[in-house]
């Protein structure tokens, strides 16, 4: 990577803020940052002007947003889809605080994210200076992998020293965000002090930069165990082993899939694991974990990624009679909190050349065949129940997830809300036959919030340059409708948003709060958990200038999903959540009947 340098203008600026902003922008481009999301503000104006000039010169791509929270999740979506950090730039004050949800999600899910906040000079912080707080530089606390507070030089301080300090600081921030400083990838924060004047004194044409080498993932820790040896080390263990793949980058998903295939172990893969394909992936696996001769017979779990999606998996991981081996990409990756786990640090497949995931699979064992047969039977039962519902005129969340997954094309992205949408996908979507046929599935499972889902999808689509479908519920859509509000002329994604509109929080229907036997359910459930809104989502989205339409039957849904994703559109699918608890009970009962005895 080229070393950071300051711009070499024919007429260099004599204003510290203008010159340092240009240093920052060049350092971003030199470090490989290609997408920057900017919100309007006065204190951040030096950066805004410099970013505009860099965008015009083709050094990076600038995206302007009205809403800081949407901007942060847009940048997060870029990092989640590409593995490379995008930057989000704001002015001072509460603008920075609005980035916090995305920063926390990036921290927990190890997604690279670069926050650049403009601030006033140090001497006026903690005074009556408008829109200024002394808390800003350290606002994100331990969530930031690295935080730097870069001061504007005083009138007698050499500007050349500040130029070098700021350029090096930006390079350090990007490296830390990528995980190149020995830790996990994640969010970083640069607080940049700008002094008046904030408007450039001379125009700027950014210099051409040397071509960057192809982006690569951070180097693995020196203590890493080659991934190709994982199956050798684990092969001597219990025969009744399953691989559980949770949310994580595609590299870890490929590792989990390859390990399962080489060892002929059942693969229980969450949708956003990157592993849900191939002959070992078991359909509707969470319905099988309660069966004595399947889930009850497991002796060892090899866990990859962050498996937090379903209670049956959590119960499996917590069992005292099951050995748990956790494979992690970084020594500081979190685990399930069990003192009996074994941890191995592995080099994910895209960080190595000698241990690819194409080494072929072992012959299926009786253990694997038992899971495969049960998975196929469970999928058939589930499909039959969902089709019966559709024939009766009832479109449901699991049906919608099944159809969205079936319509996804190779090379596309599928972004799901982290609540019922991803769980419906996990339950009802059949695993893809081969990895090449699977879309990249993304979900905010670091903290499992529904905030920012639409903005994340926009960022993912823009960053990857791929057609993208977002599967969300009505509350997630309401929560982040501003994410679809792009100013005129801004780069626009190819994004189809599919909204299951069941007028409230359907996920709570299936939890203990929605149990009809709960003594207070009839009195408080709708107000505290159901939270109906009664709003016309088609009209709401239309007011944002985004085409939207209502889809009310299965044939119409399939026709809409079969069309190529071009531009931005929203499909609203009405549903009734009152029967959701009974639907899941019927599915569980019929699957148990169809699969009892393995």
GROMACS .gro file of C-alpha atoms in nm, residues 37 52 61 71 81 137 185 195 229 251 263-264 285 288 293 348 376 434 453 455 459 479 497 515 559:
model
   25
   37UNK     CA    1  -2.104   0.856   0.286
   52UNK     CA    2  -1.648   1.626  -0.385
   61UNK     CA    3  -1.724   0.751  -0.481
   71UNK     CA    4  -2.563   0.719   0.643
   81UNK     CA    5  -2.087  -0.686   0.154
  137UNK     CA    6  -1.372   1.246   2.058
  185UNK     CA    7  -1.205  -0.591   1.198
  195UNK     CA    8  -1.070   2.577   1.256
  229UNK     CA    9  -0.563  -2.936   0.911
  251UNK     CA   10  -1.465  -1.699   0.417
  263UNK     CA   11  -1.562  -3.516   0.720
  264UNK     CA   12  -1.915  -3.619   0.610
  285UNK     CA   13  -3.248  -2.834   1.077
  288UNK     CA   14  -3.481  -3.174   1.390
  293UNK     CA   15  -3.210  -3.986   1.728
  348UNK     CA   16  -1.030  -1.850   0.656
  376UNK     CA   17  -3.566  -3.359   0.299
  434UNK     CA   18  -2.396  -2.582  -0.484
  453UNK     CA   19  -3.180  -0.264   0.766
  455UNK     CA   20  -2.980   0.150   0.467
  459UNK     CA   21  -2.494   0.020   0.109
  479UNK     CA   22  -3.779   0.210   1.137
  497UNK     CA   23  -3.737  -0.444  -0.085
  515UNK     CA   24  -4.847  -1.752   2.470
  559UNK     CA   25  -4.416  -1.307  -1.098
   0.00000   0.00000   0.00000
